CSV table of C-alpha atoms and ligand atoms in Angstrom, one decimal:
chain,number,residue,atom,x,y,z
G,1,MET,CA,65.1,131.6,159.3
G,2,ASP,CA,66.7,131.9,162.7
G,3,PHE,CA,69.9,133.9,162.9
G,4,GLU,CA,70.7,133.5,166.6
G,5,LEU,CA,74.2,132.0,166.7
G,6,ASP,CA,74.5,128.7,168.5
G,7,GLU,CA,77.3,127.9,171.0
G,8,ILE,CA,79.8,126.8,168.4
G,9,GLU,CA,79.1,129.8,166.1
G,10,LEU,CA,79.6,132.2,169.0
G,11,MET,CA,82.8,130.5,169.8
G,12,VAL,CA,84.0,130.8,166.2
G,13,GLN,CA,83.0,134.5,166.3
G,14,ARG,CA,84.8,135.1,169.6
G,15,THR,CA,87.9,133.3,168.6
G,16,ALA,CA,88.2,135.1,165.3
G,17,ARG,CA,87.6,138.4,166.9
G,18,GLN,CA,90.4,137.8,169.5
G,19,PHE,CA,92.7,136.7,166.7
G,20,ALA,CA,91.9,139.7,164.6
G,21,GLU,CA,92.3,142.2,167.5
G,22,LYS,CA,95.5,140.6,168.8
G,23,ASP,CA,97.3,139.9,165.5
G,24,LEU,CA,95.7,141.8,162.6
G,25,VAL,CA,94.3,145.2,163.6
G,26,HIS,CA,97.7,146.8,164.4
G,27,ARG,CA,99.2,145.6,161.1
G,28,ALA,CA,96.4,146.6,158.8
G,29,ASP,CA,97.6,150.2,158.4
G,30,GLN,CA,101.0,149.0,157.2
G,31,ALA,CA,99.4,146.9,154.4
G,32,ASP,CA,99.7,149.7,151.9
G,33,ASP,CA,103.5,149.8,151.7
G,34,ASN,CA,104.7,146.4,152.9
G,35,LYS,CA,105.8,143.9,150.3
G,36,ASP,CA,105.9,141.1,152.9
G,37,PHE,CA,102.5,141.8,154.2
G,38,CYS,CA,100.7,139.0,152.3
G,39,ARG,CA,103.1,136.3,153.3
G,40,GLU,CA,102.9,137.4,156.9
G,41,SER,CA,99.1,137.3,156.8
G,42,ILE,CA,99.2,133.8,155.4
G,43,GLU,CA,101.5,132.7,158.2
G,44,LEU,CA,99.1,134.2,160.8
G,45,LEU,CA,96.2,132.5,159.2
G,46,ARG,CA,98.1,129.2,159.1
G,47,ARG,CA,99.2,129.4,162.7
G,48,ASN,CA,95.7,130.1,163.9
G,49,GLY,CA,94.2,127.2,161.9
G,50,TYR,CA,92.3,129.2,159.4
G,51,LEU,CA,93.8,127.9,156.2
G,52,GLY,CA,92.1,124.6,156.6
G,53,MET,CA,88.9,125.9,158.3
G,54,ILE,CA,86.4,124.5,155.8
G,55,ILE,CA,88.5,121.4,154.9
G,56,PRO,CA,87.0,118.2,156.5
G,57,GLU,CA,89.0,116.8,159.3
G,58,GLU,CA,89.8,113.6,157.4
G,59,TYR,CA,91.8,115.8,155.0
G,60,GLY,CA,93.7,117.6,157.7
G,61,GLY,CA,91.3,120.6,158.2
G,62,GLU,CA,89.1,121.9,160.9
G,63,GLY,CA,85.9,120.6,159.5
G,64,MET,CA,83.9,123.8,159.9
G,65,THR,CA,81.0,124.9,157.7
G,66,GLY,CA,80.7,127.7,155.2
G,67,PHE,CA,78.6,129.6,157.7
G,68,HIS,CA,81.4,129.3,160.3
G,69,TYR,CA,83.8,130.6,157.6
G,70,VAL,CA,81.6,133.7,157.0
G,71,ILE,CA,81.4,134.4,160.7
G,72,ALA,CA,85.2,134.2,161.0
G,73,LYS,CA,85.8,136.2,157.8
G,74,GLU,CA,83.6,139.1,159.1
G,75,GLN,CA,85.8,139.5,162.1
G,76,ILE,CA,89.0,139.2,160.1
G,77,ALA,CA,87.9,141.8,157.6
G,78,ARG,CA,86.8,144.1,160.4
G,79,ALA,CA,90.5,144.2,161.4
G,80,CYS,CA,92.1,143.9,157.9
G,81,LEU,CA,90.3,143.6,154.6
G,82,SER,CA,93.6,142.5,152.9
G,83,THR,CA,93.9,139.5,155.1
G,84,GLY,CA,90.2,138.7,154.5
G,85,ALA,CA,90.8,138.8,150.8
G,86,ILE,CA,93.8,136.5,151.0
G,87,PHE,CA,91.8,134.1,153.2
G,88,GLY,CA,89.0,134.2,150.6
G,89,ALA,CA,91.2,133.5,147.5
G,90,HIS,CA,92.8,130.5,149.2
G,91,ASN,CA,89.3,129.1,149.9
G,92,LEU,CA,88.2,129.5,146.3
G,93,ALA,CA,90.6,126.8,145.4
G,94,ILE,CA,89.5,124.7,148.3
G,95,TYR,CA,85.8,125.0,147.3
G,96,CYS,CA,86.7,123.8,143.7
G,97,ILE,CA,88.3,120.7,145.1
G,98,LYS,CA,85.6,120.1,147.7
G,99,LEU,CA,82.9,120.4,145.1
G,100,MET,CA,84.3,118.4,142.1
G,101,GLY,CA,87.5,116.8,143.4
G,102,THR,CA,87.8,113.0,143.2
G,103,GLU,CA,88.7,111.2,146.4
G,104,ALA,CA,92.3,111.0,145.1
G,105,GLN,CA,92.5,114.7,144.4
G,106,LYS,CA,91.0,115.5,147.9
G,107,GLN,CA,93.5,113.2,149.6
G,108,ARG,CA,96.4,114.7,147.7
G,109,TYR,CA,95.7,118.4,147.7
G,110,LEU,CA,93.4,119.3,150.6
G,111,PRO,CA,96.0,118.4,153.4
G,112,LEU,CA,98.5,120.6,151.6
G,113,LEU,CA,96.1,123.5,151.5
G,114,ALA,CA,95.1,123.0,155.1
G,115,SER,CA,98.7,123.0,156.3
G,116,GLY,CA,99.7,126.0,154.2
G,117,GLU,CA,102.2,123.9,152.2
G,118,ARG,CA,100.2,125.1,149.3
G,119,ILE,CA,98.4,128.5,149.0
G,120,GLY,CA,95.4,128.5,146.8
G,121,ALA,CA,94.1,130.8,144.1
G,122,PHE,CA,91.3,130.8,141.5
G,123,ALA,CA,92.3,131.6,137.9
G,124,LEU,CA,89.3,132.4,135.9
G,125,THR,CA,89.6,136.1,134.8
G,126,GLU,CA,91.6,137.1,131.8
G,127,ALA,CA,92.7,140.5,130.3
G,128,ASN,CA,89.8,140.5,127.9
G,129,THR,CA,87.1,138.8,130.0
G,130,GLY,CA,86.0,138.9,133.6
G,131,SER,CA,82.2,138.9,133.7
G,132,ASP,CA,81.7,137.0,130.5
G,133,VAL,CA,83.2,133.7,131.6
G,134,ALA,CA,82.1,131.8,128.5
G,135,SER,CA,84.5,133.8,126.3
G,136,ILE,CA,87.8,133.0,128.1
G,137,ALA,CA,90.6,132.4,125.6
G,138,ALA,CA,92.7,130.0,127.7
G,139,SER,CA,93.1,126.6,126.1
G,140,ALA,CA,93.9,123.1,127.4
G,141,VAL,CA,94.7,120.5,124.7
G,142,ARG,CA,94.8,116.9,125.6
G,143,THR,CA,97.9,114.8,124.6
G,144,ASP,CA,99.2,111.5,125.9
G,145,GLY,CA,97.7,111.5,129.4
G,146,HIS,CA,98.2,115.2,129.9
G,147,TYR,CA,96.6,118.5,129.1
G,148,GLU,CA,98.8,121.3,127.7
G,149,ILE,CA,97.5,124.6,129.1
G,150,ASN,CA,98.2,127.9,127.5
G,151,ALA,CA,96.7,130.8,129.4
G,152,ALA,CA,97.2,134.3,130.7
G,153,LYS,CA,95.1,134.9,133.8
G,154,GLN,CA,94.6,138.4,135.1
G,155,PHE,CA,93.9,140.0,138.5
G,156,ILE,CA,94.3,136.8,140.4
G,157,THR,CA,94.1,137.4,144.1
G,158,ASN,CA,97.1,135.6,145.9
G,159,GLY,CA,98.7,135.4,142.4
G,160,GLY,CA,102.2,136.2,143.5
G,161,VAL,CA,102.1,133.8,146.4
G,162,ALA,CA,99.9,131.0,145.3
G,163,SER,CA,101.3,127.5,144.7
G,164,LEU,CA,98.1,125.7,143.9
G,165,VAL,CA,95.9,127.4,141.3
G,166,VAL,CA,92.6,126.1,139.9
G,167,VAL,CA,92.8,127.2,136.2
G,168,PHE,CA,89.8,127.4,133.8
G,169,ALA,CA,90.6,126.8,130.2
G,170,LYS,CA,88.8,125.7,127.0
G,171,THR,CA,89.0,122.0,126.1
G,172,ASP,CA,86.5,122.5,123.3
G,173,ARG,CA,86.5,126.0,121.7
G,174,ALA,CA,83.3,125.3,119.7
G,175,ALA,CA,81.2,124.4,122.7
G,176,GLY,CA,80.8,127.8,124.3
G,177,HIS,CA,80.4,127.6,128.1
G,178,ARG,CA,80.2,123.8,127.9
G,179,GLY,CA,83.7,123.7,126.5
G,180,ILE,CA,85.4,125.0,129.6
G,181,SER,CA,87.2,122.6,132.0
G,182,ALA,CA,89.0,123.2,135.3
G,183,PHE,CA,92.4,122.0,136.3
G,184,ILE,CA,94.5,121.8,139.5
G,185,VAL,CA,97.8,123.3,138.7
G,186,ASP,CA,100.5,122.8,141.3
G,187,LYS,CA,103.3,125.4,140.9
G,188,HIS,CA,105.9,123.0,142.3
G,189,GLU,CA,104.9,120.2,139.9
G,190,HIS,CA,103.7,121.8,136.7
G,191,GLY,CA,105.0,125.4,136.9
G,192,PHE,CA,103.7,128.8,135.9
G,193,THR,CA,105.0,132.2,136.1
G,194,VAL,CA,103.9,135.4,137.7
G,195,ALA,CA,104.3,137.9,134.9
G,196,LYS,CA,103.2,141.0,136.8
G,197,GLU,CA,101.9,142.0,140.3
G,198,GLU,CA,99.4,144.8,140.2
G,199,ASN,CA,99.7,148.2,141.9
G,200,LYS,CA,96.2,148.7,143.3
G,201,MET,CA,94.1,151.4,144.9
G,202,GLY,CA,93.1,149.4,147.9
G,203,ILE,CA,93.6,146.0,149.7
G,204,ARG,CA,97.3,146.7,149.0
G,205,GLY,CA,98.4,144.0,151.4
G,206,THR,CA,97.2,141.4,148.9
G,207,SER,CA,99.1,140.1,146.0
G,208,THR,CA,97.2,140.4,142.7
G,209,GLY,CA,99.0,138.7,139.9
G,210,GLN,CA,99.0,138.1,136.2
G,211,LEU,CA,99.7,134.3,135.8
G,212,VAL,CA,101.1,132.9,132.7
G,213,PHE,CA,100.8,129.2,131.8
G,214,GLU,CA,102.9,128.4,128.8
G,215,ASN,CA,102.7,124.9,127.4
G,216,CYS,CA,102.0,123.9,131.0
G,217,ARG,CA,101.6,120.1,131.2
G,218,VAL,CA,99.1,118.9,133.7
G,219,PRO,CA,98.2,115.2,134.1
G,220,VAL,CA,94.6,114.2,133.1
G,221,GLU,CA,94.1,113.2,136.8
G,222,ASN,CA,94.3,116.9,137.7
G,223,ARG,CA,91.1,117.8,135.8
G,224,LEU,CA,88.3,118.7,138.1
G,225,GLY,CA,85.1,116.9,137.0
G,226,GLN,CA,84.5,116.0,133.4
G,227,GLU,CA,85.6,117.9,130.4
G,228,GLY,CA,83.1,120.8,130.0
G,229,ASP,CA,82.3,121.0,133.7
G,230,GLY,CA,84.4,124.1,134.3
G,231,PHE,CA,81.8,126.8,133.8
G,232,LYS,CA,79.3,125.1,136.1
G,233,LEU,CA,82.1,124.6,138.7
G,234,SER,CA,83.0,128.3,138.6
G,235,MET,CA,79.4,129.3,139.1
G,236,MET,CA,78.9,126.8,142.0
G,237,VAL,CA,82.1,128.1,143.7
G,238,LEU,CA,81.1,131.7,143.2
G,239,ASP,CA,77.6,131.0,144.7
G,240,ARG,CA,79.4,129.8,147.8
G,241,ALA,CA,82.1,132.5,147.8
G,242,ARG,CA,79.8,135.6,147.3
G,243,PRO,CA,78.3,135.4,150.8
G,244,SER,CA,81.9,135.4,152.1
G,245,VAL,CA,82.6,138.6,150.1
G,246,GLY,CA,79.5,139.8,151.9
G,247,ALA,CA,81.2,139.0,155.2
G,248,GLN,CA,84.2,141.1,154.1
G,249,ALA,CA,81.8,144.0,153.4
G,250,LEU,CA,80.2,143.5,156.8
G,251,GLY,CA,83.6,143.7,158.5
G,252,VAL,CA,84.7,146.8,156.7
G,253,ALA,CA,81.3,148.5,157.3
G,254,GLN,CA,81.4,147.6,160.9
G,255,ALA,CA,85.0,149.0,161.3
G,256,ALA,CA,84.0,152.2,159.6
G,257,PHE,CA,80.9,152.6,161.8
G,258,GLU,CA,82.8,152.0,165.0
G,259,ALA,CA,85.4,154.6,163.9
G,260,ALA,CA,82.7,157.1,163.2
G,261,VAL,CA,81.1,156.5,166.6
G,262,ARG,CA,84.4,157.0,168.3
G,263,TYR,CA,85.3,160.1,166.4
G,264,SER,CA,81.9,161.7,166.8
G,265,GLN,CA,82.1,161.3,170.6
G,266,GLU,CA,85.5,163.0,170.7
G,267,ARG,CA,85.1,165.8,168.1
G,268,VAL,CA,83.4,169.0,169.5
G,269,VAL,CA,81.6,171.3,167.1
G,270,PHE,CA,79.4,174.2,167.9
G,271,GLY,CA,80.0,173.6,171.6
G,272,LYS,CA,79.1,169.9,171.8
G,273,PRO,CA,80.3,166.6,170.5
G,274,LEU,CA,79.4,165.6,167.0
G,275,SER,CA,77.5,162.7,168.5
G,276,GLU,CA,75.1,165.1,170.1
G,277,GLN,CA,74.2,166.7,166.8
G,278,GLN,CA,71.1,165.4,165.2
G,279,ALA,CA,72.6,165.1,161.7
G,280,THR,CA,75.3,162.8,163.1
G,281,ARG,CA,72.9,160.7,165.2
G,282,PHE,CA,70.7,160.1,162.2
G,283,ALA,CA,73.7,159.1,160.1
G,284,LEU,CA,74.8,156.6,162.7
G,285,ALA,CA,71.3,155.2,163.0
G,286,ASP,CA,71.1,154.7,159.3
G,287,MET,CA,74.5,153.1,159.1
G,288,ALA,CA,73.7,150.6,161.9
G,289,THR,CA,70.4,149.8,160.3
G,290,GLN,CA,72.0,149.2,156.9
G,291,ILE,CA,74.7,147.0,158.4
G,292,ASP,CA,72.2,144.9,160.2
G,293,ALA,CA,70.1,144.4,157.1
G,294,ALA,CA,73.2,143.4,155.1
G,295,ARG,CA,74.2,141.0,157.9
G,296,LEU,CA,70.8,139.2,157.6
G,297,LEU,CA,71.1,138.8,153.9
G,298,VAL,CA,74.7,137.5,154.2
G,299,TYR,CA,73.9,135.1,157.0
G,300,ARG,CA,70.9,133.8,155.1
G,301,ALA,CA,73.0,133.1,152.0
G,302,ALA,CA,75.8,131.6,154.0
G,303,LYS,CA,73.4,129.2,155.8
G,304,LEU,CA,72.0,128.1,152.4
G,305,ALA,CA,75.5,127.7,151.1
G,306,SER,CA,76.4,125.6,154.2
G,307,ALA,CA,73.3,123.4,153.7
G,308,GLY,CA,74.4,123.0,150.1
G,309,LYS,CA,70.9,122.0,148.9
G,310,GLY,CA,69.6,123.2,145.5
G,311,ARG,CA,70.5,126.5,143.9
G,312,PHE,CA,70.9,129.6,146.0
G,313,SER,CA,72.4,131.8,143.4
G,314,LYS,CA,69.8,134.5,143.9
G,315,GLU,CA,70.2,134.8,147.6
G,316,SER,CA,74.0,134.7,147.3
G,317,ALA,CA,74.0,137.5,144.7
G,318,MET,CA,71.6,139.5,146.8
G,319,ALA,CA,73.9,139.2,149.8
G,320,LYS,CA,76.9,140.3,147.9
G,321,LEU,CA,75.2,143.1,146.0
G,322,PHE,CA,73.6,144.6,149.0
G,323,SER,CA,76.4,144.2,151.5
G,324,SER,CA,79.1,145.6,149.2
G,325,GLU,CA,77.0,148.6,148.4
G,326,VAL,CA,76.2,149.1,152.1
G,327,ALA,CA,79.9,148.9,152.8
G,328,HIS,CA,80.6,151.6,150.2
G,329,TRP,CA,77.9,153.9,151.6
G,330,VAL,CA,78.8,153.3,155.3
G,331,VAL,CA,82.5,154.0,154.8
G,332,ASP,CA,81.6,157.1,152.8
G,333,ARG,CA,79.3,158.4,155.6
G,334,ALA,CA,81.9,157.5,158.2
G,335,LEU,CA,84.5,159.5,156.2
G,336,GLN,CA,82.1,162.5,156.0
G,337,ILE,CA,81.7,162.4,159.8
G,338,HIS,CA,85.5,162.6,160.1
G,339,GLY,CA,85.5,165.7,157.9
G,340,GLY,CA,89.0,166.7,156.6
G,341,TYR,CA,90.7,164.3,159.0
G,342,GLY,CA,89.0,161.4,157.2
G,343,TYR,CA,90.8,162.3,154.0
G,344,MET,CA,94.2,162.1,155.7
G,345,LYS,CA,96.4,159.0,155.8
G,346,GLU,CA,96.7,159.2,159.6
G,347,TYR,CA,93.1,158.1,159.9
G,348,THR,CA,92.2,154.5,159.2
G,349,ILE,CA,89.0,155.6,157.4
G,350,GLU,CA,91.1,156.8,154.5
G,351,ARG,CA,92.4,153.2,153.9
G,352,LEU,CA,88.9,151.7,154.4
G,353,TYR,CA,87.5,154.0,151.8
G,354,ARG,CA,90.0,152.7,149.2
G,355,ASP,CA,89.9,149.1,150.5
G,356,GLN,CA,86.1,148.7,150.3
G,357,ARG,CA,85.9,149.7,146.6
G,358,ILE,CA,86.9,146.3,145.4
G,359,LEU,CA,83.9,144.6,147.0
G,360,GLU,CA,81.6,145.8,144.3
G,361,ILE,CA,83.9,144.4,141.6
G,362,TYR,CA,85.6,141.1,142.5
G,363,GLU,CA,83.8,137.7,142.5
G,364,GLY,CA,81.2,139.3,140.2
G,365,THR,CA,80.5,143.0,139.8
G,366,SER,CA,77.3,144.5,141.2
G,367,GLU,CA,76.0,144.5,137.6
G,368,ILE,CA,76.6,140.8,137.4
G,369,GLN,CA,74.8,140.2,140.7
G,370,ARG,CA,71.8,142.2,139.3
G,371,LEU,CA,71.9,139.9,136.2
G,372,VAL,CA,71.9,136.8,138.4
G,373,ILE,CA,69.1,138.1,140.6
G,374,SER,CA,66.9,139.2,137.7
G,375,GLY,CA,67.6,136.0,135.8
G,376,SER,CA,66.4,134.0,138.7
G,377,LEU,CA,63.3,136.2,139.2
G,378,LEU,CA,62.2,136.1,135.6
G,379,LYS,CA,62.9,132.4,135.0
Q,401,COS,N1,75.3,126.8,139.5
Q,401,COS,C1,75.2,125.8,138.7
Q,401,COS,N2,75.1,125.9,137.3
Q,401,COS,C2,74.9,127.2,136.8
Q,401,COS,C3,75.0,128.3,137.7
Q,401,COS,C4,75.1,128.1,139.0
Q,401,COS,N3,75.1,129.1,139.9
Q,401,COS,N4,74.8,129.4,136.9
Q,401,COS,C5,74.7,129.0,135.6
Q,401,COS,N5,74.7,127.6,135.6
Q,401,COS,C6,74.6,126.8,134.4
Q,401,COS,C7,73.3,126.9,133.8
Q,401,COS,O1,72.3,126.0,134.3
Q,401,COS,C8,73.6,126.6,132.3
Q,401,COS,O2,73.6,125.2,132.2
Q,401,COS,P1,73.4,124.4,130.8
Q,401,COS,O3,74.7,124.5,130.1
Q,401,COS,O4,73.1,123.0,131.2
Q,401,COS,O5,72.3,125.1,130.1
Q,401,COS,C9,75.0,127.2,132.2
Q,401,COS,O6,75.6,127.2,133.4
Q,401,COS,C10,75.0,128.6,131.5
Q,401,COS,O7,74.2,129.4,132.3
Q,401,COS,P2,73.8,130.9,131.9
Q,401,COS,O8,73.2,130.8,130.5
Q,401,COS,O9,73.0,131.5,132.9
Q,401,COS,O10,75.2,131.6,131.7
Q,401,COS,P3,75.6,133.0,131.1
Q,401,COS,O11,76.6,132.8,130.1
Q,401,COS,O12,74.4,133.8,130.8
Q,401,COS,O13,76.4,133.7,132.3
Q,401,COS,C11,76.7,134.9,134.3
Q,401,COS,C12,75.9,133.9,133.5
Q,401,COS,C13,76.9,136.2,133.6
Q,401,COS,C14,75.9,135.2,135.5
Q,401,COS,C15,78.1,134.3,134.7
Q,401,COS,O14,78.9,134.3,133.5
Q,401,COS,C16,78.8,135.1,135.8
Q,401,COS,O15,78.5,134.9,137.0
Q,401,COS,N6,79.8,135.9,135.5
Q,401,COS,C17,80.5,136.6,136.4
Q,401,COS,C18,81.8,135.9,136.7
Q,401,COS,C19,82.5,136.5,137.8
Q,401,COS,O16,82.0,136.6,138.9
Q,401,COS,N7,83.8,136.8,137.6
Q,401,COS,C20,84.6,137.4,138.6
Q,401,COS,C21,85.9,136.8,138.5
Q,401,COS,S1,86.0,135.4,139.4
Q,401,COS,S2,86.9,136.0,141.1
């Protein structure tokens, strides 16, 4: 597979990098203690046309592919992982509608998501289940042309700011994973409450909410696909989203690597810069090699996701697993090169160390990725 970027891909990369360097990088260090950060990030993404990036032009979007999305996300995350995560959660809802939405649902909701009149989120996880999707407790009971949804969804990225949430709930409790259905819930029309916003270790510029749906009445027309299609939809969306978490990992790893290079050239020990010491040079060489290897896996998975043919769960899981673990390792090495300064809040590496840790957890833990990969190998 060829990974040389074509002219349009290079343009997407250049434009995203300029946007990230001009508008995001200087804000990223304020993400930790700024309550308005998330809304400001959304506004920046909106103004620069990113909210509708993967929405077809006929529905008000930019008509770009999943591969373009990954290229842009890498640059955004290199400047600010919180903004990358906000961008990602919005697109989870978009992917749901693109994959299983009817023409009417696409016409109604995609333009609202493209313009930023609605901000998306993906509500699958619950307090008692994240990895084991089939055992969600949320219920959706059909009555006179509506479903009544009762659910408490946990750790929902964009939770506090989202106005269009794709909610997964059981329509048939006896049918296991085949009893799960997905619904478009519009906060303005159907209502739900944000019971809690989490206080997190990293990506503190994002809003992570607990969403409560209490007797929430949603018209039958808002169901995505058929009753029972929800589990499959969630898996299909995660297959497409995991390479984009990989892109977040690439961005963070790249930022940490660049910080380590800069610091090692400035810091003098034993009479010469750190960058002249063999131990540092070997560490930098290993970091760059790992990042490149991760990039190849992420780009391969993103190209497969863009082509959209067949199943690419294994490649997608490999990309997320490897790149998130590389990000962890690279940021750790970069912090070590910074020595005591790396542990201090004045240095960006301290935030990157906290920020990157989520990458091995959300959108499927590393353990889940290993299950998906081994399941595919042993089939
Ligand atoms: N695409 C399409 N269909 C898929 C699929 C995919 N990627 N993965 C599974 N399916 C289908 C299977 O074909 C099977 O279909 P049938 O009902 O026709 O038999 C069905 O879904 C069940 O598949 P499987 O038996 O593999 O499911 P498991 O219950 O074993 O669960 C894991 C699989 C654990 C991999 C899944 O639950 C998972 O990915 N969990 C992690 C969820 C996650 O990432 N949560 C994070 C929060 S979301 S931000």
